[in-house]
Each structure stands twice: as structure tokens, then as C-alpha cells.
N, CA and C atoms as an extended XYZ file, in Angstrom:
495
Properties=species:S:1:pos:R:3:atomname:S:1:resname:S:1:resid:I:1 pbc="F F F"
N       137.385      203.574       51.921 N   MET     1
C       137.643      202.614       50.634 CA  MET     1
C       138.913      201.849       51.443 C   MET     1
N       138.629      200.600       50.691 N   ILE     2
C       139.399      199.668       51.365 CA  ILE     2
C       140.587      199.261       50.185 C   ILE     2
N       141.468      199.237       51.270 N   GLU     3
C       142.992      198.704       50.904 CA  GLU     3
C       143.204      197.455       49.968 C   GLU     3
N       144.097      197.406       48.966 N   GLU     4
C       144.343      196.110       48.438 CA  GLU     4
C       144.795      195.225       49.365 C   GLU     4
N       144.105      193.727       48.988 N   TRP     5
C       144.798      192.650       49.703 CA  TRP     5
C       145.802      192.258       49.051 C   TRP     5
N       147.043      191.929       49.675 N   GLN     6
C       148.058      191.077       48.933 CA  GLN     6
C       148.501      189.730       49.862 C   GLN     6
N       148.781      189.021       48.665 N   ILE     7
C       149.268      187.679       49.343 CA  ILE     7
C       150.379      187.468       48.704 C   ILE     7
N       151.384      187.019       49.410 N   ASP     8
C       152.830      186.492       48.969 CA  ASP     8
C       152.494      184.751       48.635 C   ASP     8
N       152.511      184.305       47.395 N   VAL     9
C       152.476      182.827       47.366 CA  VAL     9
C       154.018      182.429       46.894 C   VAL     9
N       154.177      181.608       47.990 N   LYS    10
C       155.590      181.265       48.213 CA  LYS    10
C       155.693      180.128       46.788 C   LYS    10
N       156.901      180.718       45.685 N   GLY    11
C       156.796      179.569       44.778 CA  GLY    11
C       156.367      180.499       43.846 C   GLY    11
N       155.170      181.509       43.764 N   TYR    12
C       154.615      182.026       42.709 CA  TYR    12
C       155.014      183.638       42.934 C   TYR    12
N       155.036      184.298       43.613 N   GLY    13
C       155.051      185.696       43.509 CA  GLY    13
C       153.621      186.193       44.296 C   GLY    13
N       153.802      187.893       44.187 N   LEU    14
C       152.527      188.617       44.824 CA  LEU    14
C       151.583      188.231       44.215 C   LEU    14
N       150.088      188.310       44.496 N   VAL    15
C       149.152      188.022       44.334 CA  VAL    15
C       148.313      189.343       44.852 C   VAL    15
N       147.854      190.067       43.728 N   ARG    16
C       147.411      191.704       44.286 CA  ARG    16
C       145.704      191.700       44.204 C   ARG    16
N       145.291      191.602       45.053 N   ILE    17
C       143.464      191.914       44.831 CA  ILE    17
C       143.249      193.337       45.093 C   ILE    17
N       142.760      194.111       44.257 N   SER    18
C       142.512      195.443       44.402 CA  SER    18
C       141.334      195.494       45.451 C   SER    18
N       141.321      196.774       46.209 N   GLY    19
C       140.462      196.999       47.238 CA  GLY    19
C       139.048      197.278       46.644 C   GLY    19
N       138.950      197.798       45.281 N   GLY    20
C       137.569      197.879       44.713 CA  GLY    20
C       136.915      196.494       44.834 C   GLY    20
N       137.751      195.700       44.345 N   LEU    21
C       137.246      194.336       44.339 CA  LEU    21
C       136.859      193.205       45.531 C   LEU    21
N       137.828      193.893       46.591 N   VAL    22
C       137.353      193.219       48.053 CA  VAL    22
C       135.911      193.660       48.275 C   VAL    22
N       135.727      195.152       47.992 N   GLU    23
C       134.688      196.127       48.203 CA  GLU    23
C       133.300      195.217       47.728 C   GLU    23
N       133.417      194.842       46.699 N   LYS    24
C       132.508      194.438       45.701 CA  LYS    24
C       132.262      192.934       46.272 C   LYS    24
N       133.216      192.201       46.491 N   LEU    25
C       132.938      190.851       47.113 CA  LEU    25
C       132.326      190.509       48.529 C   LEU    25
N       132.878      191.487       49.550 N   SER    26
C       132.294      191.995       50.513 CA  SER    26
C       130.706      192.087       50.408 C   SER    26
N       130.293      192.860       49.456 N   ASN    27
C       128.762      193.055       49.238 CA  ASN    27
C       127.721      191.540       48.773 C   ASN    27
N       128.454      191.072       48.395 N   PHE    28
C       127.619      189.121       48.416 CA  PHE    28
C       127.404      188.629       49.749 C   PHE    28
N       127.988      189.248       50.638 N   ARG    29
C       128.083      188.410       51.863 CA  ARG    29
C       126.581      187.772       52.206 C   ARG    29
N       126.263      187.041       52.683 N   GLN    30
C       124.761      186.121       53.063 CA  GLN    30
C       124.627      186.406       54.210 C   GLN    30
N       124.103      188.106       54.684 N   LEU    31
C       124.016      188.455       56.057 CA  LEU    31
C       122.587      188.467       56.655 C   LEU    31
N       121.619      187.714       55.842 N   ASN    32
C       119.997      187.440       56.298 CA  ASN    32
C       120.110      186.093       55.591 C   ASN    32
N       118.981      185.517       56.710 N   THR    33
C       118.864      184.122       56.080 CA  THR    33
C       118.223      183.669       54.831 C   THR    33
N       117.572      184.915       54.210 N   GLN    34
C       116.971      184.478       52.804 CA  GLN    34
C       118.099      184.544       51.594 C   GLN    34
N       119.452      185.317       52.301 N   ALA    35
C       120.202      185.358       50.889 CA  ALA    35
C       120.742      184.317       50.425 C   ALA    35
N       120.630      184.138       48.981 N   PRO    36
C       121.193      183.021       48.605 CA  PRO    36
C       122.711      182.902       48.138 C   PRO    36
N       123.600      181.877       47.701 N   GLU    37
C       124.965      181.863       47.422 CA  GLU    37
C       124.961      182.648       46.045 C   GLU    37
N       126.025      183.328       46.180 N   SER    38
C       126.265      184.151       44.647 CA  SER    38
C       127.827      183.816       44.381 C   SER    38
N       127.871      183.882       42.972 N   GLY    39
C       129.432      183.807       42.494 CA  GLY    39
C       129.467      184.341       41.003 C   GLY    39
N       130.654      183.828       40.340 N   GLY    40
C       131.155      184.510       39.265 CA  GLY    40
C       132.349      183.846       38.752 C   GLY    40
N       132.975      184.899       38.275 N   VAL    41
C       134.382      184.708       37.498 CA  VAL    41
C       135.208      185.580       38.167 C   VAL    41
N       136.641      185.409       38.487 N   LEU    42
C       137.358      186.419       38.931 CA  LEU    42
C       138.207      186.917       37.401 C   LEU    42
N       138.069      188.119       37.592 N   ILE    43
C       139.125      188.347       36.214 CA  ILE    43
C       140.604      189.540       36.820 C   ILE    43
N       141.659      189.118       36.125 N   GLY    44
C       142.840      190.101       36.150 CA  GLY    44
C       143.505      189.998       35.292 C   GLY    44
N       144.777      190.433       35.470 N   LYS    45
C       145.813      190.992       34.642 CA  LYS    45
C       146.948      190.066       35.276 C   LYS    45
N       147.644      189.384       34.672 N   HIS    46
C       149.337      188.797       34.517 CA  HIS    46
C       150.216      190.085       34.390 C   HIS    46
N       151.123      190.398       35.452 N   LEU    47
C       151.868      191.878       35.104 CA  LEU    47
C       153.079      191.270       35.536 C   LEU    47
N       153.877      192.390       34.624 N   ASN    48
C       155.341      192.022       34.650 CA  ASN    48
C       156.338      192.536       35.911 C   ASN    48
N       155.587      193.623       36.262 N   SER    49
C       156.182      194.178       37.569 CA  SER    49
C       155.097      194.667       38.480 C   SER    49
N       155.451      195.181       39.943 N   GLY    50
C       154.654      195.209       41.030 CA  GLY    50
C       154.028      194.060       41.370 C   GLY    50
N       154.090      192.784       41.033 N   GLY    51
C       153.433      191.636       41.638 CA  GLY    51
C       153.282      190.820       40.023 C   GLY    51
N       152.701      189.423       40.401 N   VAL    52
C       152.463      188.494       39.150 CA  VAL    52
C       151.369      188.690       38.933 C   VAL    52
N       150.274      189.150       39.743 N   LEU    53
C       148.706      189.014       39.127 CA  LEU    53
C       147.965      190.117       39.685 C   LEU    53
N       147.243      190.739       39.041 N   LEU    54
C       146.134      191.588       39.706 CA  LEU    54
C       145.208      191.345       39.278 C   LEU    54
N       144.216      190.929       40.601 N   ILE    55
C       142.705      190.460       40.044 CA  ILE    55
C       141.769      191.515       40.628 C   ILE    55
N       141.286      192.190       40.052 N   ASP    56
C       140.661      193.468       39.651 CA  ASP    56
C       139.143      193.590       39.477 C   ASP    56
N       138.574      192.656       38.881 N   GLU    57
C       137.162      192.640       38.088 CA  GLU    57
C       136.862      191.233       38.788 C   GLU    57
N       135.362      190.877       38.709 N   LEU    58
C       134.674      189.782       38.891 CA  LEU    58
C       133.265      189.694       37.854 C   LEU    58
N       132.816      188.702       37.478 N   THR    59
C       131.515      188.766       36.823 CA  THR    59
C       130.430      188.564       37.992 C   THR    59
N       129.400      189.333       37.973 N   PRO    60
C       128.186      189.362       39.104 CA  PRO    60
C       127.620      188.224       38.927 C   PRO    60
N       126.549      187.857       39.793 N   PRO    61
C       125.565      186.461       39.391 CA  PRO    61
C       124.751      186.976       38.132 C   PRO    61
N       124.284      186.217       37.642 N   GLN    62
C       123.370      186.348       36.121 CA  GLN    62
C       122.318      185.650       36.366 C   GLN    62
N       121.101      186.396       35.832 N   LYS    63
C       119.747      185.528       35.684 CA  LYS    63
C       119.540      184.319       35.683 C   LYS    63
N       120.698      183.639       34.589 N   THR    64
C       120.573      182.253       34.068 CA  THR    64
C       121.489      181.612       35.140 C   THR    64
N       121.868      182.010       36.073 N   ASP    65
C       122.608      181.208       37.121 CA  ASP    65
C       121.311      180.491       37.841 C   ASP    65
N       121.621      179.237       38.883 N   LYS    66
C       120.959      178.931       40.055 CA  LYS    66
C       121.301      178.991       41.226 C   LYS    66
N       120.476      179.730       42.197 N   GLN    67
C       121.084      180.480       43.334 CA  GLN    67
C       120.114      180.050       44.475 C   GLN    67
N       120.351      179.035       45.342 N   GLY    68
C       119.772      178.754       46.747 CA  GLY    68
C       120.865      179.106       47.778 C   GLY    68
N       120.113      178.607       49.130 N   ARG    69
C       120.801      179.021       50.603 CA  ARG    69
C       122.332      178.714       50.172 C   ARG    69
N       122.291      177.271       49.808 N   CYS    70
C       123.535      176.477       50.346 CA  CYS    70
C       123.959      175.829       48.795 C   CYS    70
N       123.594      176.881       47.963 N   GLU    71
C       124.170      176.169       46.546 CA  GLU    71
C       124.129      177.172       45.182 C   GLU    71
N       125.379      176.868       44.630 N   PHE    72
C       125.507      178.429       43.493 CA  PHE    72
C       125.930      177.282       42.388 C   PHE    72
N       124.944      177.640       40.988 N   TYR    73
C       125.614      177.403       39.809 CA  TYR    73
C       125.555      178.101       38.599 C   TYR    73
N       126.795      178.196       38.268 N   ARG    74
C       127.538      179.058       37.137 CA  ARG    74
C       127.070      179.078       35.645 C   ARG    74
N       126.256      179.553       35.575 N   SER    75
C       126.004      179.700       34.102 CA  SER    75
C       126.790      180.042       33.201 C   SER    75
N       126.733      179.730       31.626 N   THR    76
C       127.923      179.670       30.638 CA  THR    76
C       127.645      181.450       30.167 C   THR    76
N       126.349      182.205       30.851 N   GLU    77
C       126.606      183.615       30.766 CA  GLU    77
C       127.929      184.295       31.125 C   GLU    77
N       128.466      183.995       32.055 N   HIS    78
C       129.726      184.241       32.362 CA  HIS    78
C       130.934      184.063       31.422 C   HIS    78
N       130.909      183.037       30.822 N   ASN    79
C       132.027      183.262       29.704 CA  ASN    79
C       131.662      184.130       28.800 C   ASN    79
N       130.568      184.491       28.302 N   LYS    80
C       130.317      185.564       27.028 CA  LYS    80
C       130.840      186.758       28.186 C   LYS    80
N       131.015      187.086       29.298 N   LEU    81
C       131.132      188.288       30.037 CA  LEU    81
C       132.628      188.522       29.871 C   LEU    81
N       133.167      187.313       30.068 N   VAL    82
C       134.743      187.560       30.281 CA  VAL    82
C       135.123      187.723       28.844 C   VAL    82
N       134.704      186.863       27.869 N   ASN    83
C       135.248      187.287       26.763 CA  ASN    83
C       135.153      188.768       26.223 C   ASN    83
N       134.339      189.309       26.508 N   GLU    84
C       133.681      190.801       26.261 CA  GLU    84
C       134.497      191.775       26.991 C   GLU    84
N       134.703      191.524       28.383 N   ILE    85
C       135.856      192.119       29.019 CA  ILE    85
C       137.508      192.113       28.795 C   ILE    85
N       137.316      190.648       28.111 N   TRP    86
C       139.087      190.646       27.616 CA  TRP    86
C       138.861      191.227       26.301 C   TRP    86
N       138.284      191.216       25.201 N   ARG    87
C       138.490      192.265       24.264 CA  ARG    87
C       138.440      193.661       24.123 C   ARG    87
N       137.559      193.971       25.431 N   LYS    88
C       137.080      195.277       25.545 CA  LYS    88
C       138.784      195.932       26.025 C   LYS    88
N       139.400      194.810       26.830 N   SER    89
C       140.557      195.395       27.671 CA  SER    89
C       141.896      195.097       26.603 C   SER    89
N       141.820      195.039       25.586 N   ASP    90
C       142.736      194.737       24.559 CA  ASP    90
C       143.620      193.680       24.705 C   ASP    90
N       142.959      192.595       25.287 N   TRP    91
C       143.401      191.368       25.462 CA  TRP    91
C       144.324      191.306       26.871 C   TRP    91
N       144.107      191.980       27.964 N   HIS    92
C       144.767      192.185       28.834 CA  HIS    92
C       144.157      191.615       30.209 C   HIS    92
N       143.023      192.279       30.185 N   SER    93
C       142.176      191.364       31.458 CA  SER    93
C       141.270      189.768       30.935 C   SER    93
N       141.797      189.100       31.904 N   THR    94
C       141.537      187.451       31.412 CA  THR    94
C       141.085      186.702       32.908 C   THR    94
N       140.278      185.714       32.415 N   TYR    95
C       139.827      184.754       33.304 CA  TYR    95
C       141.119      184.239       34.358 C   TYR    95
N       141.071      184.409       35.321 N   VAL    96
C       142.003      183.887       36.558 CA  VAL    96
C       141.405      183.126       37.571 C   VAL    96
N       140.326      182.401       37.502 N   GLY    97
C       139.413      181.972       38.800 CA  GLY    97
C       138.014      182.113       38.746 C   GLY    97
N       137.440      181.789       39.982 N   LEU    98
C       136.107      181.881       40.383 CA  LEU    98
C       135.649      182.145       41.616 C   LEU    98
N       134.825      182.925       42.187 N   TRP    99
C       133.985      183.060       43.340 CA  TRP    99
C       133.031      182.764       43.747 C   TRP    99
N       132.505      182.472       44.828 N   HIS   100
C       131.225      182.399       45.175 CA  HIS   100
C       131.418      182.267       46.827 C   HIS   100
N       129.978      182.740       47.201 N   SER   101
C       129.952      183.098       48.836 CA  SER   101
C       129.174      181.727       49.462 C   SER   101
N       129.391      182.002       50.751 N   HIS   102
C       129.047      180.677       51.371 CA  HIS   102
C       128.343      181.662       52.981 C   HIS   102
N       127.483      180.696       53.533 N   PRO   103
C       126.525      181.533       54.839 CA  PRO   103
C       127.245      181.107       56.396 C   PRO   103
N       128.983      181.219       56.096 N   GLU   104
C       129.555      180.875       57.456 CA  GLU   104
C       130.141      181.981       57.358 C   GLU   104
N       130.922      182.044       58.585 N   ALA   105
C       131.919      183.363       58.901 CA  ALA   105
C       133.247      183.062       58.409 C   ALA   105
N       133.699      181.562       58.291 N   LEU   106
C       134.991      181.396       58.316 CA  LEU   106
C       134.666      180.411       57.221 C   LEU   106
N       134.753      180.717       55.585 N   PRO   107
C       134.346      179.825       54.908 CA  PRO   107
C       135.202      178.841       54.622 C   PRO   107
N       134.774      177.530       54.428 N   ASN   108
C       135.609      176.227       53.912 CA  ASN   108
C       135.024      175.770       52.652 C   ASN   108
N       135.558      175.249       51.729 N   TYR   109
C       134.966      174.410       50.461 CA  TYR   109
C       134.132      173.119       50.647 C   TYR   109
N       133.168      172.877       49.991 N   SER   110
C       132.215      172.031       50.147 CA  SER   110
C       133.051      170.949       48.922 C   SER   110
N       132.899      169.617       49.000 N   THR   111
C       133.220      168.588       48.194 CA  THR   111
C       132.680      168.834       46.857 C   THR   111
N       131.461      169.726       46.446 N   THR   112
C       131.053      170.169       45.367 CA  THR   112
C       131.734      171.165       44.779 C   THR   112
N       132.316      172.035       45.591 N   ASP   113
C       132.962      173.382       45.491 CA  ASP   113
C       134.315      172.841       44.793 C   ASP   113
N       135.329      171.690       45.311 N   LYS   114
C       136.519      171.285       45.136 CA  LYS   114
C       136.452      170.443       43.912 C   LYS   114
N       135.260      169.708       43.309 N   GLN   115
C       134.847      169.106       42.290 CA  GLN   115
C       134.821      170.268       41.348 C   GLN   115
N       134.116      171.393       41.204 N   ASP   116
C       133.880      172.500       40.350 CA  ASP   116
C       135.579      172.649       40.208 C   ASP   116
N       136.108      173.041       41.195 N   TRP   117
C       137.357      173.937       41.025 CA  TRP   117
C       138.556      172.972       40.023 C   TRP   117
N       138.407      171.462       40.210 N   GLN   118
C       139.002      170.559       39.757 CA  GLN   118
C       138.890      170.510       38.481 C   GLN   118
N       137.469      170.390       38.067 N   SER   119
C       136.876      170.745       36.655 CA  SER   119
C       137.317      171.934       35.942 C   SER   119
N       137.406      173.277       36.513 N   ALA   120
C       138.063      174.093       36.222 CA  ALA   120
C       139.505      174.028       35.139 C   ALA   120
N       139.964      173.658       36.761 N   LEU   121
C       141.729      173.396       36.258 CA  LEU   121
C       141.927      172.437       35.254 C   LEU   121
N       141.032      171.303       35.273 N   LYS   122
C       141.033      170.448       34.252 CA  LYS   122
C       140.774      171.029       32.557 C   LYS   122
N       139.592      171.446       32.337 N   GLN   123
C       138.911      171.786       31.492 CA  GLN   123
C       139.063      173.331       30.879 C   GLN   123
N       138.873      174.491       31.649 N   SER   124
C       138.961      175.960       31.633 CA  SER   124
C       140.217      176.223       30.529 C   SER   124
N       139.922      177.124       29.472 N   ARG   125
C       141.170      177.784       29.042 CA  ARG   125
C       141.763      179.136       29.744 C   ARG   125
N       142.797      178.866       30.015 N   TYR   126
C       143.313      179.947       30.891 CA  TYR   126
C       145.132      180.381       30.362 C   TYR   126
N       145.598      181.401       30.680 N   GLU   127
C       146.709      181.352       30.850 CA  GLU   127
C       147.807      181.066       32.085 C   GLU   127
N       148.637      180.286       31.955 N   GLY   128
C       149.486      179.544       32.900 CA  GLY   128
C       149.139      178.194       33.264 C   GLY   128
N       149.365      177.773       34.471 N   ASP   129
C       149.098      176.749       34.862 CA  ASP   129
C       148.264      176.709       36.361 C   ASP   129
N       147.658      178.075       36.776 N   LYS   130
C       147.220      178.045       37.998 CA  LYS   130
C       145.835      178.849       37.708 C   LYS   130
N       144.823      178.738       38.462 N   LEU   131
C       143.436      179.491       38.914 CA  LEU   131
C       143.586      179.762       40.372 C   LEU   131
N       142.662      181.126       40.896 N   PHE   132
C       142.341      180.868       42.290 CA  PHE   132
C       141.133      181.063       42.288 C   PHE   132
N       140.441      180.517       43.394 N   PHE   133
C       139.254      180.397       44.010 CA  PHE   133
C       138.977      180.956       45.030 C   PHE   133
N       137.912      181.486       45.129 N   VAL   134
C       137.613      182.459       46.494 CA  VAL   134
C       136.037      182.115       47.001 C   VAL   134
N       135.906      182.307       48.061 N   ILE   135
C       134.666      182.142       48.822 CA  ILE   135
C       134.717      183.011       50.007 C   ILE   135
N       133.419      183.976       49.569 N   VAL   136
C       133.513      185.089       50.557 CA  VAL   136
C       132.399      184.518       51.757 C   VAL   136
N       132.842      184.899       52.736 N   GLY   137
C       132.114      184.288       54.076 CA  GLY   137
C       131.496      185.482       54.936 C   GLY   137
N       131.025      185.187       55.851 N   LEU   138
C       130.171      186.491       56.393 CA  LEU   138
C       131.189      187.204       57.283 C   LEU   138
N       132.356      186.734       57.592 N   THR   139
C       133.228      187.866       58.003 CA  THR   139
C       134.604      187.754       57.575 C   THR   139
N       135.125      186.959       56.798 N   TYR   140
C       136.167      186.561       55.628 CA  TYR   140
C       135.960      186.212       54.571 C   TYR   140
N       136.934      186.477       54.000 N   ILE   141
C       137.116      186.054       52.552 CA  ILE   141
C       138.179      185.090       52.174 C   ILE   141
N       138.347      184.111       51.578 N   ARG   142
C       139.054      183.247       51.505 CA  ARG   142
C       139.803      182.805       50.291 C   ARG   142
N       140.689      182.756       49.964 N   MET   143
C       141.441      182.089       48.663 CA  MET   143
C       142.499      180.835       48.679 C   MET   143
N       142.063      180.489       47.540 N   TRP   144
C       142.613      179.005       47.425 CA  TRP   144
C       143.426      179.356       45.971 C   TRP   144
N       144.620      178.604       45.686 N   MET   145
C       145.162      178.567       44.588 CA  MET   145
C       145.311      177.387       44.059 C   MET   145
N       144.769      176.732       42.605 N   GLY   146
C       144.828      175.686       42.167 CA  GLY   146
C       146.001      175.732       40.987 C   GLY   146
N       146.395      174.306       41.160 N   VAL   147
C       147.584      174.413       39.779 CA  VAL   147
C       146.886      172.771       39.165 C   VAL   147
N       146.995      173.093       37.465 N   ARG   148
C       146.782      171.830       36.761 CA  ARG   148
C       148.025      171.404       36.856 C   ARG   148
N       147.363      169.865       36.811 N   ALA   149
C       148.442      168.659       36.940 CA  ALA   149
C       148.314      167.826       35.919 C   ALA   149
N       148.591      166.816       35.180 N   SER   150
C       148.601      165.653       34.506 CA  SER   150
C       147.596      164.701       35.426 C   SER   150
N       147.955      164.300       36.568 N   TYR   151
C       147.010      163.544       37.319 CA  TYR   151
C       145.767      164.092       37.997 C   TYR   151
N       146.536      164.945       39.262 N   GLN   152
C       145.336      165.510       39.797 CA  GLN   152
C       145.899      166.850       40.360 C   GLN   152
N       145.118      168.163       40.094 N   PRO   153
C       144.767      169.213       40.164 CA  PRO   153
C       145.432      169.347       42.010 C   PRO   153
N       146.170      170.217       42.507 N   LYS   154
C       146.759      170.668       43.835 CA  LYS   154
C       145.892      171.937       43.892 C   LYS   154
N       145.208      171.805       45.207 N   ILE   155
C       144.493      173.237       45.505 CA  ILE   155
C       144.932      173.575       46.986 C   ILE   155
N       145.752      174.599       47.318 N   THR   156
C       145.995      174.643       48.432 CA  THR   156
C       145.535      176.374       49.097 C   THR   156
N       145.075      176.424       49.885 N   MET   157
C       144.623      177.725       50.725 CA  MET   157
C       145.938      178.889       50.879 C   MET   157
N       145.574      180.052       50.192 N   ILE   158
C       147.051      180.527       50.007 CA  ILE   158
C       146.626      181.925       51.168 C   ILE   158
N       145.450      182.498       51.467 N   GLY   159
C       145.125      183.601       52.508 CA  GLY   159
C       143.619      183.563       52.705 C   GLY   159
N       143.522      184.572       53.683 N   ASP   160
C       142.138      184.859       54.070 CA  ASP   160
C       142.150      186.474       54.850 C   ASP   160
N       141.100      186.995       54.542 N   TYR   161
C       140.834      188.507       54.417 CA  TYR   161
C       139.969      188.904       55.354 C   TYR   161
N       140.232      189.328       56.526 N   LYS   162
C       138.926      189.745       57.333 CA  LYS   162
C       138.185      190.954       57.101 C   LYS   162
N       136.942      191.031       56.664 N   ILE   163
C       136.083      192.075       56.577 CA  ILE   163
C       135.619      192.880       57.600 C   ILE   163
N       136.268      194.099       57.481 N   GLY   164
C       135.839      195.233       58.692 CA  GLY   164
C       136.839      195.618       59.436 C   GLY   164
N       136.523      195.844       60.415 N   LYS   165
C       137.612      196.086       61.560 CA  LYS   165
C       137.376      195.167       62.688 C   LYS   165
């Protein structure tokens, strides 16, 4: 079983990513040359103690998504899933960000990724002023934090997790 991944974000607090979610994300690595990019939405709970945020669920790729080796388009089906999870959790589990995979060992975001993230920060409905963005690489999972701003959203890498030993 994978242990929880914790990132202490200066000026924000402790972001906890459950071991179960790290394991799910790891399963979407593009380990063979035919594997397409996958992606979805990150779901978590804003906490009062034991950390500021626990990210513990995701929406998996949907049939209505568009997937290619180096491209992923998230369909609106994810919105329906997030709303369903939110209702079933008595309004505790909520949209906290986005995730997708890349076919590279140490993933970095592309111009398209950055535009998608900036759009999410500006146009999505979410609690607070921050969203989290994960890219699953072949050997690392990396996370960025985006902050909504009136002019230009700010996106900063906050941590990486080495998959396996």
C-alpha cells in the first residue's frame, strides 16, 4: 500500500494526497508506446485540522473524452461526475483541480496545459482561490498550484512524487 503524499505549501498549508489516489494516478502512466494520455478531475475535502486539503478522489477518463498519445481533451461528463460525488458526500468532497498523464519520465506542462489551467482558474466554480494540477509521468507525479487573480493566474510547481522505489 502506498503512503500518503504530503506537500507543505508555504503560505497555504499542508496538502495531503491519499495513498489510494497516488496509486490510482500511477496506474495511468503511459508505460507503452500505444498508451494514450488520460485525465480527469481531482476531488478533495477542505479540512479544519490535520492539513488544509485532502485530495483523495479523481474522475477517470470518460468515453466522451478525446485521447491521443500526446493529447487529452476532458469532456463535460467529468462535471456531472463531480456534482454526483459532491451530493453523495453531503457536500464535503469537491472539485479541487485537474490531472492528466504525459509520456515522459519527469513531466512538465505544455503551453496547452497552461492555457487549460489558466482557463480553469478563471472560469471554473470552486471553493477558495486555488486549484491543483497534477501531471502523471512515467516515473514521477508532479503537482502545481494555481491561484486565481484578477489579471493573470499564478501557477507554481509545489512538489513531485517518485513512483516506486
